Coordinates of C-alpha atoms in Angstrom, one line a residue:
X1 CA 9.2 -18.4 -34.4
X2 CA 7.9 -15.4 -36.1
X3 CA 5.3 -13.2 -34.5
X4 CA 2.7 -12.3 -37.2
X5 CA 1.7 -9.1 -34.9
X6 CA 5.0 -7.9 -34.1
X7 CA 7.5 -8.9 -36.8
X8 CA 5.6 -8.3 -40.1
X9 CA 3.5 -5.4 -41.8
X10 CA 0.1 -6.9 -40.7
X11 CA -0.4 -4.3 -38.1
X12 CA 0.4 -1.3 -40.5
X13 CA -1.9 -2.8 -43.2
X14 CA -4.9 -3.0 -40.5
X15 CA -4.2 0.3 -39.3
X16 CA -4.5 1.7 -42.5
X17 CA -7.6 0.0 -43.4
X18 CA -9.2 1.3 -40.2
X19 CA -7.8 4.9 -41.0
X20 CA -8.8 5.1 -44.4
X21 CA -12.2 3.0 -44.0
X22 CA -14.6 5.9 -43.6
X23 CA -13.0 7.7 -46.8
X24 CA -13.4 4.7 -48.8
X25 CA -17.0 4.0 -47.6
X26 CA -18.0 7.5 -48.4
X27 CA -16.8 6.9 -51.7
X28 CA -18.2 3.8 -52.3
X29 CA -21.4 4.8 -51.2
X30 CA -21.6 7.8 -53.5
X31 CA -20.4 5.6 -56.3
X32 CA -23.1 3.1 -56.0
X33 CA -25.8 5.6 -55.4
X34 CA -25.2 7.2 -58.9
X35 CA -26.4 3.7 -60.2
X36 CA -29.9 3.5 -61.2
X37 CA -31.8 1.5 -59.4
X38 CA -34.7 1.5 -61.8
X39 CA -32.3 -0.2 -64.3
X40 CA -31.5 -3.1 -61.9
X41 CA -35.5 -3.2 -61.4
X42 CA -36.0 -3.4 -65.3
X43 CA -33.5 -6.1 -65.4
X44 CA -35.1 -8.3 -62.8
X45 CA -38.6 -7.9 -65.0
X46 CA -36.8 -9.1 -67.8
X47 CA -35.9 -12.4 -66.3
X48 CA -32.2 -11.6 -64.5
X49 CA -31.9 -13.3 -61.1
X50 CA -31.8 -11.8 -57.8
X51 CA -27.9 -12.2 -57.7
X52 CA -27.3 -11.1 -61.0
X53 CA -29.2 -7.9 -61.6
X54 CA -27.3 -6.4 -59.1
X55 CA -24.1 -7.4 -60.4
X56 CA -24.7 -6.6 -64.2
X57 CA -26.7 -3.5 -63.6
X58 CA -25.1 -1.6 -60.5
X59 CA -21.6 -3.1 -59.9
X60 CA -20.0 -3.3 -63.1
X61 CA -21.3 0.1 -64.5
X62 CA -20.0 1.3 -61.1
X63 CA -16.5 -0.4 -61.6
X64 CA -14.7 2.8 -62.6
X65 CA -15.7 4.8 -59.1
X66 CA -14.8 1.5 -57.0
X67 CA -11.3 1.1 -58.8
X68 CA -10.8 5.0 -58.2
X69 CA -11.7 4.5 -54.8
X70 CA -9.2 1.8 -54.4
X71 CA -6.6 4.0 -55.9
X72 CA -7.2 6.8 -53.8
X73 CA -6.9 4.7 -50.5
X74 CA -3.7 2.9 -52.1
X75 CA -1.9 6.5 -52.6
X76 CA -2.8 7.5 -49.4
X77 CA -1.7 4.5 -47.6
X78 CA 1.6 4.4 -49.7
X79 CA 2.5 8.1 -48.4
X80 CA 1.4 7.7 -44.8
X81 CA 4.0 8.5 -42.5
X82 CA 2.5 8.8 -39.1
X83 CA 1.1 5.4 -38.7
X84 CA 4.1 3.7 -40.8
X85 CA 6.6 5.3 -38.0
X86 CA 4.8 3.9 -35.2
X87 CA 3.9 0.2 -36.4
X88 CA 6.8 -0.9 -39.0
X89 CA 8.3 -4.0 -37.8
X90 CA 12.0 -4.3 -36.7
X91 CA 14.5 -4.5 -39.6
X92 CA 11.8 -3.3 -41.9
X93 CA 10.9 0.3 -43.0
X94 CA 8.1 1.7 -45.4
X95 CA 9.2 4.0 -48.2
X96 CA 7.2 6.6 -47.0
X97 CA 9.3 6.6 -43.7
X98 CA 12.5 6.3 -45.3
X99 CA 12.0 9.2 -47.5
X100 CA 10.7 11.2 -44.1
X101 CA 14.1 10.0 -42.4
X102 CA 16.3 10.8 -45.3
X103 CA 14.6 14.6 -45.7
X104 CA 16.4 15.1 -42.4
X105 CA 19.7 13.1 -42.6
X106 CA 20.7 12.4 -46.2
X107 CA 21.6 14.3 -49.4
X108 CA 19.3 15.5 -51.6
X109 CA 19.5 13.5 -54.6
X110 CA 18.8 10.2 -52.4
X111 CA 15.7 11.9 -51.1
X112 CA 14.5 13.0 -55.1
X113 CA 15.2 9.1 -56.2
X114 CA 12.9 7.9 -53.1
X115 CA 10.3 10.4 -54.2
X116 CA 10.6 9.2 -57.4
X117 CA 10.2 5.8 -56.6
X118 CA 7.1 6.6 -54.6
X119 CA 5.7 8.2 -57.7
X120 CA 6.7 5.7 -59.8
X121 CA 4.8 3.2 -57.8
X122 CA 1.4 5.1 -57.7
X123 CA 1.9 5.5 -61.5
X124 CA 2.0 1.8 -61.9
X125 CA -0.8 0.9 -59.7
X126 CA -2.9 3.9 -61.3
X127 CA -1.7 2.4 -65.0
X128 CA -2.7 -1.2 -63.7
X129 CA -6.2 0.0 -62.3
X130 CA -6.9 2.0 -65.3
X131 CA -5.9 -0.3 -68.1
X132 CA -8.3 -2.9 -68.1
X133 CA -10.9 -0.1 -68.5
X134 CA -9.4 1.1 -71.9
X135 CA -10.6 -1.5 -73.8
X136 CA -14.3 -1.0 -72.5
X137 CA -14.2 2.8 -73.5
X138 CA -15.2 3.5 -76.7
X139 CA -13.0 6.0 -78.7
X140 CA -14.4 9.5 -79.4
X141 CA -14.6 8.6 -83.4
X142 CA -16.5 5.6 -82.9
X143 CA -19.0 7.1 -80.5
X144 CA -19.2 10.1 -83.2
X145 CA -19.8 7.6 -85.8
X146 CA -22.5 5.8 -83.6
X147 CA -24.6 9.1 -83.2
X148 CA -24.8 9.8 -86.9

């Protein structure tokens, strides 16, 4: 059978989660502290439930910061070589480790292509993370018209 601890990327995922958890928590706490508690309290006074008030008044306005935190941790984990070289399973390898190995043993075009793939993966993740917010961001023209 397949051993989940030894033969999969689960240990690497856990190690990355542990490694980047302090940075993620610091960013999340900072984002959530920027939210106005008075707005949440006034929503409760206006009749919002104790569960909906934090969701609508704190988490939704903080969504961009929370997604940005996820994106930062994703990008850092994607390029992590130290943990990946220790924990990737037999027969498997992360792209960051392959790039690192290729820098020493392969030709420059191969390294360039692998680096481009890493950049592409990060760009796709960033686009997927940011795109949902584009619909909720007012254009500058609409914003200027609203101010008139």
